[in-house]
mmCIF file of N, CA and C and ligand atoms in Angstrom:
data_model
loop_
_atom_site.group_PDB
_atom_site.id
_atom_site.type_symbol
_atom_site.label_atom_id
_atom_site.label_comp_id
_atom_site.label_asym_id
_atom_site.label_seq_id
_atom_site.Cartn_x
_atom_site.Cartn_y
_atom_site.Cartn_z
ATOM 1 N N MET A 22 14.868 -18.807 5.231
ATOM 2 C CA MET A 22 13.670 -18.806 4.302
ATOM 3 C C MET A 22 14.568 -19.203 3.134
ATOM 4 N N HIS A 23 13.957 -20.145 2.246
ATOM 5 C CA HIS A 23 14.578 -20.546 0.866
ATOM 6 C C HIS A 23 14.410 -19.189 -0.084
ATOM 7 N N LYS A 24 15.437 -19.267 -0.933
ATOM 8 C CA LYS A 24 15.578 -18.590 -1.969
ATOM 9 C C LYS A 24 14.095 -18.362 -2.883
ATOM 10 N N LYS A 25 13.622 -19.385 -3.055
ATOM 11 C CA LYS A 25 12.486 -19.911 -3.707
ATOM 12 C C LYS A 25 11.128 -19.205 -3.491
ATOM 13 N N ASP A 26 11.552 -19.415 -2.006
ATOM 14 C CA ASP A 26 10.276 -18.791 -1.137
ATOM 15 C C ASP A 26 10.166 -17.270 -1.356
ATOM 16 N N ILE A 27 11.413 -16.757 -0.974
ATOM 17 C CA ILE A 27 11.406 -15.152 -1.261
ATOM 18 C C ILE A 27 11.212 -14.880 -2.319
ATOM 19 N N GLN A 28 11.554 -15.145 -3.214
ATOM 20 C CA GLN A 28 11.113 -15.127 -4.718
ATOM 21 C C GLN A 28 9.728 -15.039 -5.092
ATOM 22 N N HIS A 29 9.031 -16.189 -4.237
ATOM 23 C CA HIS A 29 7.526 -16.271 -4.567
ATOM 24 C C HIS A 29 6.948 -14.947 -3.933
ATOM 25 N N PHE A 30 7.175 -14.543 -2.462
ATOM 26 C CA PHE A 30 6.860 -13.463 -2.003
ATOM 27 C C PHE A 30 6.971 -12.596 -2.784
ATOM 28 N N LYS A 31 8.094 -12.250 -3.302
ATOM 29 C CA LYS A 31 8.616 -11.136 -3.958
ATOM 30 C C LYS A 31 7.602 -10.649 -5.063
ATOM 31 N N ASP A 32 7.316 -11.900 -5.948
ATOM 32 C CA ASP A 32 6.437 -11.695 -6.937
ATOM 33 C C ASP A 32 4.918 -11.294 -6.573
ATOM 34 N N LYS A 33 4.600 -11.721 -5.444
ATOM 35 C CA LYS A 33 3.308 -11.428 -4.774
ATOM 36 C C LYS A 33 3.301 -10.034 -4.391
ATOM 37 N N LEU A 34 4.189 -9.528 -3.543
ATOM 38 C CA LEU A 34 4.484 -8.161 -3.568
ATOM 39 C C LEU A 34 4.429 -7.076 -4.861
ATOM 40 N N LEU A 35 5.076 -7.426 -5.458
ATOM 41 C CA LEU A 35 5.357 -6.690 -6.740
ATOM 42 C C LEU A 35 3.914 -6.739 -7.478
ATOM 43 N N LYS A 36 3.357 -7.509 -7.565
ATOM 44 C CA LYS A 36 1.836 -7.311 -8.124
ATOM 45 C C LYS A 36 1.064 -6.568 -7.243
ATOM 46 N N GLU A 37 1.050 -6.494 -5.757
ATOM 47 C CA GLU A 37 0.284 -5.894 -4.954
ATOM 48 C C GLU A 37 0.847 -4.427 -5.350
ATOM 49 N N LYS A 38 1.640 -4.654 -5.130
ATOM 50 C CA LYS A 38 2.056 -2.745 -5.415
ATOM 51 C C LYS A 38 1.780 -2.452 -6.682
ATOM 52 N N THR A 39 1.690 -2.942 -7.790
ATOM 53 C CA THR A 39 1.263 -2.339 -9.153
ATOM 54 C C THR A 39 -0.247 -2.018 -8.682
ATOM 55 N N ILE A 40 -0.909 -3.050 -8.232
ATOM 56 C CA ILE A 40 -2.378 -2.843 -7.943
ATOM 57 C C ILE A 40 -2.652 -1.825 -7.380
ATOM 58 N N LEU A 41 -2.170 -1.756 -6.046
ATOM 59 C CA LEU A 41 -2.083 -0.506 -5.224
ATOM 60 C C LEU A 41 -1.802 0.880 -5.984
ATOM 61 N N GLU A 42 -0.596 0.738 -6.736
ATOM 62 C CA GLU A 42 -0.383 2.276 -7.066
ATOM 63 C C GLU A 42 -1.417 2.331 -8.044
ATOM 64 N N GLU A 43 -2.014 1.622 -9.095
ATOM 65 C CA GLU A 43 -3.179 1.736 -9.810
ATOM 66 C C GLU A 43 -4.107 2.496 -9.345
ATOM 67 N N GLU A 44 -4.474 2.015 -7.869
ATOM 68 C CA GLU A 44 -5.557 2.369 -7.263
ATOM 69 C C GLU A 44 -5.403 4.054 -6.759
ATOM 70 N N LEU A 45 -4.256 3.988 -6.208
ATOM 71 C CA LEU A 45 -3.925 5.022 -5.696
ATOM 72 C C LEU A 45 -3.946 6.484 -6.808
ATOM 73 N N LYS A 46 -3.472 6.053 -8.090
ATOM 74 C CA LYS A 46 -3.526 6.991 -9.179
ATOM 75 C C LYS A 46 -4.773 7.358 -9.498
ATOM 76 N N THR A 47 -5.731 6.321 -9.238
ATOM 77 C CA THR A 47 -7.284 6.944 -9.243
ATOM 78 C C THR A 47 -8.099 7.796 -8.215
ATOM 79 N N VAL A 48 -7.529 7.962 -7.126
ATOM 80 C CA VAL A 48 -7.796 8.922 -6.355
ATOM 81 C C VAL A 48 -6.825 10.038 -6.035
ATOM 82 N N GLY A 49 -6.002 9.980 -6.307
ATOM 83 C CA GLY A 49 -4.696 10.805 -5.937
ATOM 84 C C GLY A 49 -3.583 11.043 -7.101
ATOM 85 N N GLN A 50 -2.568 11.657 -6.187
ATOM 86 C CA GLN A 50 -1.176 11.919 -7.402
ATOM 87 C C GLN A 50 -0.002 12.032 -6.055
ATOM 88 N N SER A 51 0.978 11.424 -6.534
ATOM 89 C CA SER A 51 2.154 11.556 -5.679
ATOM 90 C C SER A 51 2.925 12.848 -5.870
ATOM 91 N N ASN A 52 3.474 13.367 -5.019
ATOM 92 C CA ASN A 52 4.416 14.596 -4.661
ATOM 93 C C ASN A 52 5.648 14.244 -5.602
ATOM 94 N N PRO A 53 5.869 14.837 -6.757
ATOM 95 C CA PRO A 53 7.313 14.579 -7.862
ATOM 96 C C PRO A 53 8.071 14.482 -7.022
ATOM 97 N N GLU A 54 8.389 15.349 -5.933
ATOM 98 C CA GLU A 54 9.516 15.796 -5.147
ATOM 99 C C GLU A 54 9.641 14.661 -3.961
ATOM 100 N N HIS A 55 8.479 14.123 -3.346
ATOM 101 C CA HIS A 55 8.575 13.320 -2.167
ATOM 102 C C HIS A 55 7.536 12.271 -2.932
ATOM 103 N N PRO A 56 7.751 11.384 -3.520
ATOM 104 C CA PRO A 56 6.922 10.269 -4.364
ATOM 105 C C PRO A 56 6.063 9.248 -3.493
ATOM 106 N N GLU A 57 6.959 9.556 -2.125
ATOM 107 C CA GLU A 57 6.053 8.536 -0.869
ATOM 108 C C GLU A 57 4.969 9.378 -0.676
ATOM 109 N N ASP A 58 4.805 10.762 -0.757
ATOM 110 C CA ASP A 58 3.660 11.504 -0.289
ATOM 111 C C ASP A 58 2.647 11.819 -1.470
ATOM 112 N N TRP A 59 1.384 11.041 -0.872
ATOM 113 C CA TRP A 59 0.114 11.088 -1.946
ATOM 114 C C TRP A 59 -0.734 12.149 -1.325
ATOM 115 N N SER A 60 -1.248 12.998 -2.468
ATOM 116 C CA SER A 60 -2.611 13.384 -1.756
ATOM 117 C C SER A 60 -3.746 13.383 -2.930
ATOM 118 N N ALA A 61 -5.045 13.242 -2.267
ATOM 119 C CA ALA A 61 -6.110 13.211 -3.034
ATOM 120 C C ALA A 61 -6.505 14.316 -4.083
ATOM 121 N N THR A 62 -7.063 13.665 -5.250
ATOM 122 C CA THR A 62 -7.432 14.614 -6.101
ATOM 123 C C THR A 62 -8.875 14.560 -6.691
ATOM 124 N N PRO A 63 -9.515 15.811 -6.526
ATOM 125 C CA PRO A 63 -11.111 15.340 -7.380
ATOM 126 C C PRO A 63 -10.863 15.040 -8.618
ATOM 127 N N GLY A 64 -12.196 14.240 -9.069
ATOM 128 C CA GLY A 64 -12.086 13.831 -10.510
ATOM 129 C C GLY A 64 -12.012 15.005 -11.540
ATOM 130 N N GLU A 65 -11.632 14.556 -12.868
ATOM 131 C CA GLU A 65 -12.162 15.998 -13.757
ATOM 132 C C GLU A 65 -13.499 16.961 -13.554
ATOM 133 N N ILE A 66 -12.655 18.109 -13.704
ATOM 134 C CA ILE A 66 -13.783 19.157 -13.591
ATOM 135 C C ILE A 66 -13.616 20.182 -14.945
ATOM 136 N N ASP A 67 -14.605 20.544 -15.222
ATOM 137 C CA ASP A 67 -14.922 21.387 -16.307
ATOM 138 C C ASP A 67 -15.116 22.714 -15.782
ATOM 139 N N THR A 68 -14.244 23.452 -15.820
ATOM 140 C CA THR A 68 -14.624 24.798 -14.678
ATOM 141 C C THR A 68 -15.405 25.690 -15.499
ATOM 142 N N ASP A 69 -15.138 25.553 -16.536
ATOM 143 C CA ASP A 69 -15.946 26.628 -17.423
ATOM 144 C C ASP A 69 -17.686 26.661 -17.396
ATOM 145 N N SER A 70 -17.922 25.388 -17.507
ATOM 146 C CA SER A 70 -19.596 25.012 -17.472
ATOM 147 C C SER A 70 -20.071 24.354 -15.946
ATOM 148 N N ALA A 71 -19.141 24.256 -14.987
ATOM 149 C CA ALA A 71 -19.331 23.761 -13.417
ATOM 150 C C ALA A 71 -20.349 24.668 -13.231
ATOM 151 N N ASP A 72 -21.719 24.106 -12.752
ATOM 152 C CA ASP A 72 -22.571 24.730 -11.795
ATOM 153 C C ASP A 72 -21.942 24.535 -10.257
ATOM 154 N N ASP A 73 -22.837 25.151 -9.469
ATOM 155 C CA ASP A 73 -22.784 24.848 -7.987
ATOM 156 C C ASP A 73 -22.906 23.525 -7.612
ATOM 157 N N ASN A 74 -23.680 23.083 -8.167
ATOM 158 C CA ASN A 74 -24.084 21.607 -7.647
ATOM 159 C C ASN A 74 -23.013 20.359 -8.331
ATOM 160 N N GLU A 75 -22.356 20.883 -9.551
ATOM 161 C CA GLU A 75 -21.209 20.077 -9.720
ATOM 162 C C GLU A 75 -20.101 20.377 -9.033
ATOM 163 N N VAL A 76 -19.860 21.516 -8.662
ATOM 164 C CA VAL A 76 -18.778 21.847 -7.499
ATOM 165 C C VAL A 76 -18.839 21.259 -6.483
ATOM 166 N N ALA A 77 -20.180 21.113 -6.007
ATOM 167 C CA ALA A 77 -20.463 20.487 -4.555
ATOM 168 C C ALA A 77 -20.082 18.719 -5.018
ATOM 169 N N ASP A 78 -20.269 18.273 -5.878
ATOM 170 C CA ASP A 78 -20.418 16.972 -6.384
ATOM 171 C C ASP A 78 -19.027 16.851 -6.121
ATOM 172 N N LYS A 79 -17.997 17.395 -6.732
ATOM 173 C CA LYS A 79 -16.635 17.542 -6.835
ATOM 174 C C LYS A 79 -15.723 17.122 -5.352
ATOM 175 N N PHE A 80 -16.282 18.330 -4.638
ATOM 176 C CA PHE A 80 -15.774 18.466 -3.321
ATOM 177 C C PHE A 80 -16.059 17.058 -2.602
ATOM 178 N N GLU A 81 -17.298 16.624 -2.596
ATOM 179 C CA GLU A 81 -17.675 15.263 -1.978
ATOM 180 C C GLU A 81 -16.872 14.268 -2.501
ATOM 181 N N GLU A 82 -16.333 14.082 -3.746
ATOM 182 C CA GLU A 82 -15.557 13.209 -4.345
ATOM 183 C C GLU A 82 -14.321 13.035 -3.886
ATOM 184 N N LEU A 83 -13.697 14.451 -3.848
ATOM 185 C CA LEU A 83 -12.652 14.753 -3.188
ATOM 186 C C LEU A 83 -12.595 14.140 -1.518
ATOM 187 N N GLU A 84 -13.605 14.600 -0.908
ATOM 188 C CA GLU A 84 -13.772 13.620 0.239
ATOM 189 C C GLU A 84 -13.499 12.194 0.198
ATOM 190 N N GLU A 85 -14.115 11.767 -0.407
ATOM 191 C CA GLU A 85 -14.295 10.276 -0.417
ATOM 192 C C GLU A 85 -12.837 9.874 -1.004
ATOM 193 N N ASN A 86 -12.355 10.442 -1.965
ATOM 194 C CA ASN A 86 -11.008 10.035 -2.436
ATOM 195 C C ASN A 86 -9.986 10.077 -1.439
ATOM 196 N N LYS A 87 -10.156 11.156 -0.275
ATOM 197 C CA LYS A 87 -9.206 10.926 0.437
ATOM 198 C C LYS A 87 -9.488 9.893 1.763
ATOM 199 N N VAL A 88 -10.324 9.585 1.753
ATOM 200 C CA VAL A 88 -11.026 8.350 2.755
ATOM 201 C C VAL A 88 -10.416 7.443 2.081
ATOM 202 N N ILE A 89 -10.322 7.016 0.956
ATOM 203 C CA ILE A 89 -9.707 5.795 0.249
ATOM 204 C C ILE A 89 -8.359 5.765 0.347
ATOM 205 N N LEU A 90 -7.728 7.150 -0.036
ATOM 206 C CA LEU A 90 -6.310 7.378 -0.291
ATOM 207 C C LEU A 90 -5.522 6.857 1.129
ATOM 208 N N ASN A 91 -6.238 7.394 2.429
ATOM 209 C CA ASN A 91 -5.846 7.119 3.637
ATOM 210 C C ASN A 91 -5.933 5.521 4.036
ATOM 211 N N LYS A 92 -6.364 4.907 3.309
ATOM 212 C CA LYS A 92 -6.653 3.469 3.682
ATOM 213 C C LYS A 92 -5.462 2.516 2.679
ATOM 214 N N LEU A 93 -5.387 3.231 1.114
ATOM 215 C CA LEU A 93 -4.392 2.656 0.630
ATOM 216 C C LEU A 93 -2.924 3.056 0.821
ATOM 217 N N GLU A 94 -2.592 4.304 1.218
ATOM 218 C CA GLU A 94 -1.334 4.815 1.565
ATOM 219 C C GLU A 94 -0.386 3.634 2.336
ATOM 220 N N PRO A 95 -1.022 3.728 3.638
ATOM 221 C CA PRO A 95 -0.084 2.825 4.347
ATOM 222 C C PRO A 95 -0.176 1.195 3.976
ATOM 223 N N GLN A 96 -1.188 0.568 3.120
ATOM 224 C CA GLN A 96 -0.983 -0.663 2.552
ATOM 225 C C GLN A 96 0.227 -0.499 1.547
ATOM 226 N N PHE A 97 0.144 0.574 0.750
ATOM 227 C CA PHE A 97 1.338 0.582 -0.190
ATOM 228 C C PHE A 97 2.693 0.898 0.685
ATOM 229 N N ASN A 98 2.911 1.551 1.350
ATOM 230 C CA ASN A 98 3.626 1.656 2.330
ATOM 231 C C ASN A 98 4.267 0.414 2.806
ATOM 232 N N ASP A 99 3.543 -0.425 3.535
ATOM 233 C CA ASP A 99 4.000 -1.681 3.859
ATOM 234 C C ASP A 99 4.176 -2.696 2.888
ATOM 235 N N VAL A 100 3.971 -2.344 1.638
ATOM 236 C CA VAL A 100 4.184 -3.686 0.653
ATOM 237 C C VAL A 100 5.922 -2.976 0.085
ATOM 238 N N LYS A 101 5.755 -1.737 -0.115
ATOM 239 C CA LYS A 101 7.040 -1.192 -0.358
ATOM 240 C C LYS A 101 8.245 -1.306 0.626
ATOM 241 N N SER A 102 8.032 -1.421 1.973
ATOM 242 C CA SER A 102 8.818 -1.650 3.292
ATOM 243 C C SER A 102 9.427 -3.268 3.111
ATOM 244 N N ALA A 103 8.024 -3.924 2.833
ATOM 245 C CA ALA A 103 8.765 -5.487 2.677
ATOM 246 C C ALA A 103 9.213 -5.611 1.422
ATOM 247 N N LEU A 104 9.245 -5.052 0.374
ATOM 248 C CA LEU A 104 10.068 -5.499 -0.499
ATOM 249 C C LEU A 104 11.554 -4.636 -0.388
ATOM 250 N N GLU A 105 11.799 -3.704 0.385
ATOM 251 C CA GLU A 105 13.122 -3.366 1.042
ATOM 252 C C GLU A 105 13.736 -4.200 1.840
ATOM 253 N N ARG A 106 12.784 -5.121 2.687
ATOM 254 C CA ARG A 106 13.105 -5.956 3.567
ATOM 255 C C ARG A 106 13.796 -6.971 2.901
ATOM 256 N N ILE A 107 13.203 -7.408 1.783
ATOM 257 C CA ILE A 107 13.560 -8.404 0.812
ATOM 258 C C ILE A 107 15.186 -8.150 0.471
ATOM 259 N N GLU A 108 14.963 -7.065 -0.262
ATOM 260 C CA GLU A 108 16.697 -6.531 -0.598
ATOM 261 C C GLU A 108 17.530 -6.472 0.496
ATOM 262 N N ASN A 109 17.213 -6.296 1.907
ATOM 263 C CA ASN A 109 18.514 -6.342 2.851
ATOM 264 C C ASN A 109 18.352 -7.407 3.598
ATOM 265 N N GLY A 110 17.462 -8.569 3.021
ATOM 266 C CA GLY A 110 17.766 -9.963 3.879
ATOM 267 C C GLY A 110 17.184 -9.769 5.271
ATOM 268 N N THR A 111 15.843 -9.054 5.555
ATOM 269 C CA THR A 111 15.357 -9.510 6.670
ATOM 270 C C THR A 111 14.068 -9.555 6.708
ATOM 271 N N TYR A 112 13.737 -10.080 5.347
ATOM 272 C CA TYR A 112 11.904 -10.294 4.866
ATOM 273 C C TYR A 112 11.710 -11.842 5.724
ATOM 274 N N GLY A 113 10.560 -11.850 6.262
ATOM 275 C CA GLY A 113 10.322 -12.867 6.999
ATOM 276 C C GLY A 113 10.485 -12.934 8.471
ATOM 277 N N ILE A 114 11.160 -11.954 8.944
ATOM 278 C CA ILE A 114 11.536 -11.801 10.531
ATOM 279 C C ILE A 114 10.506 -11.120 11.156
ATOM 280 N N CYS A 115 10.171 -11.731 12.389
ATOM 281 C CA CYS A 115 9.300 -10.930 13.165
ATOM 282 C C CYS A 115 10.058 -9.752 13.844
ATOM 283 N N GLU A 116 9.618 -8.679 13.774
ATOM 284 C CA GLU A 116 10.088 -7.524 14.485
ATOM 285 C C GLU A 116 10.180 -7.659 15.868
ATOM 286 N N ILE A 117 9.391 -8.430 16.753
ATOM 287 C CA ILE A 117 8.986 -8.368 17.909
ATOM 288 C C ILE A 117 10.145 -9.479 18.489
ATOM 289 N N SER A 118 9.889 -10.676 18.035
ATOM 290 C CA SER A 118 10.820 -11.841 18.275
ATOM 291 C C SER A 118 12.009 -12.092 17.758
ATOM 292 N N GLY A 119 11.843 -11.724 16.496
ATOM 293 C CA GLY A 119 12.933 -12.114 15.667
ATOM 294 C C GLY A 119 13.074 -13.371 14.917
ATOM 295 N N GLU A 120 12.222 -14.003 15.275
ATOM 296 C CA GLU A 120 11.940 -15.489 14.753
ATOM 297 C C GLU A 120 11.126 -15.225 13.498
ATOM 298 N N GLU A 121 11.237 -16.411 12.808
ATOM 299 C CA GLU A 121 11.064 -16.454 11.368
ATOM 300 C C GLU A 121 9.394 -16.283 11.361
ATOM 301 N N ILE A 122 8.830 -15.628 10.500
ATOM 302 C CA ILE A 122 7.111 -15.494 10.195
ATOM 303 C C ILE A 122 6.603 -16.802 9.525
ATOM 304 N N GLU A 123 5.621 -17.372 10.035
ATOM 305 C CA GLU A 123 4.971 -18.608 9.505
ATOM 306 C C GLU A 123 4.803 -18.445 8.146
ATOM 307 N N LYS A 124 4.861 -19.285 7.349
ATOM 308 C CA LYS A 124 4.651 -19.106 5.828
ATOM 309 C C LYS A 124 3.204 -18.860 5.636
ATOM 310 N N GLU A 125 2.280 -19.753 6.201
ATOM 311 C CA GLU A 125 0.867 -19.556 5.972
ATOM 312 C C GLU A 125 0.551 -17.884 6.388
ATOM 313 N N ARG A 126 1.279 -17.000 7.162
ATOM 314 C CA ARG A 126 0.855 -15.645 7.765
ATOM 315 C C ARG A 126 1.146 -14.855 6.142
ATOM 316 N N LEU A 127 2.632 -15.295 5.782
ATOM 317 C CA LEU A 127 2.800 -14.445 4.951
ATOM 318 C C LEU A 127 2.035 -14.546 3.577
ATOM 319 N N GLU A 128 1.588 -16.055 3.594
ATOM 320 C CA GLU A 128 0.912 -16.108 2.534
ATOM 321 C C GLU A 128 -0.399 -15.110 2.398
ATOM 322 N N ALA A 129 -1.235 -15.177 3.267
ATOM 323 C CA ALA A 129 -2.210 -14.430 3.753
ATOM 324 C C ALA A 129 -1.755 -12.556 3.418
ATOM 325 N N ASN A 130 -0.707 -12.377 4.229
ATOM 326 C CA ASN A 130 -0.494 -10.983 4.335
ATOM 327 C C ASN A 130 1.085 -10.968 3.960
ATOM 328 N N PRO A 131 1.560 -10.957 2.712
ATOM 329 C CA PRO A 131 3.235 -10.945 2.602
ATOM 330 C C PRO A 131 3.967 -9.467 2.884
ATOM 331 N N SER A 132 3.075 -8.705 3.253
ATOM 332 C CA SER A 132 3.568 -7.579 3.917
ATOM 333 C C SER A 132 4.111 -7.625 5.520
ATOM 334 N N ALA A 133 3.565 -8.913 6.161
ATOM 335 C CA ALA A 133 3.173 -8.939 7.427
ATOM 336 C C ALA A 133 4.765 -8.465 8.219
ATOM 337 N N ARG A 134 4.795 -7.815 9.066
ATOM 338 C CA ARG A 134 5.819 -7.763 9.914
ATOM 339 C C ARG A 134 6.385 -8.394 11.224
ATOM 340 N N THR A 135 5.239 -9.086 11.906
ATOM 341 C CA THR A 135 5.301 -9.972 12.548
ATOM 342 C C THR A 135 4.820 -11.600 12.628
ATOM 343 N N CYS A 136 5.220 -12.213 13.515
ATOM 344 C CA CYS A 136 4.521 -13.565 13.454
ATOM 345 C C CYS A 136 3.268 -13.579 14.010
ATOM 346 N N LEU A 137 2.387 -14.622 13.840
ATOM 347 C CA LEU A 137 1.316 -14.745 14.204
ATOM 348 C C LEU A 137 0.958 -14.350 15.579
ATOM 349 N N LYS A 138 2.033 -14.761 16.594
ATOM 350 C CA LYS A 138 1.738 -14.470 17.990
ATOM 351 C C LYS A 138 1.932 -12.744 18.303
ATOM 352 N N HIS A 139 2.746 -12.651 17.746
ATOM 353 C CA HIS A 139 3.050 -10.968 17.803
ATOM 354 C C HIS A 139 1.997 -10.098 16.943
ATOM 355 N N MET A 140 1.221 -10.689 16.239
ATOM 356 C CA MET A 140 0.462 -10.033 15.354
ATOM 357 C C MET A 140 -0.581 -8.712 16.105
ATOM 358 N N GLN A 141 -0.390 -7.782 15.552
ATOM 359 C CA GLN A 141 -1.120 -6.623 16.300
ATOM 360 C C GLN A 141 -2.733 -6.652 15.708
ATOM 361 N N THR A 142 -3.546 -6.728 16.871
ATOM 362 C CA THR A 142 -5.126 -6.324 16.294
ATOM 363 C C THR A 142 -5.407 -5.182 15.929
ATOM 364 N N LYS A 143 -6.199 -4.906 15.000
ATOM 365 C CA LYS A 143 -6.455 -3.724 14.677
ATOM 366 C C LYS A 143 -7.600 -3.363 14.853
HETATM 367 ZN ZN1 ZN B 29 6.956 -12.667 17.036
#
């Protein structure tokens, strides 16, 4: 892959990483000792004046945040590992066949690990 293409996808990945990081921060926090570990947090709670309903709402919010976090975290890790592959020169290579991944595929999903043929259907 040309350097200028790599740069193009790197820019996309960095933007995606920033967006995902911002989203993650709205629903959780990362462990200071293991920044790759995120845990869901409830919204701000005023414990002094919180009544039972409010506590129940917060609990619900925490559960919702967990669901969002569980979706965002793998995406965030995919973007981070794609950036790592750029650094070590293995970006854009199918993990299964070792062939170059189609540019259209990377355009649609810059953190793709496989070519179209070996794309896993989720
Ligand atoms: Zn392949």
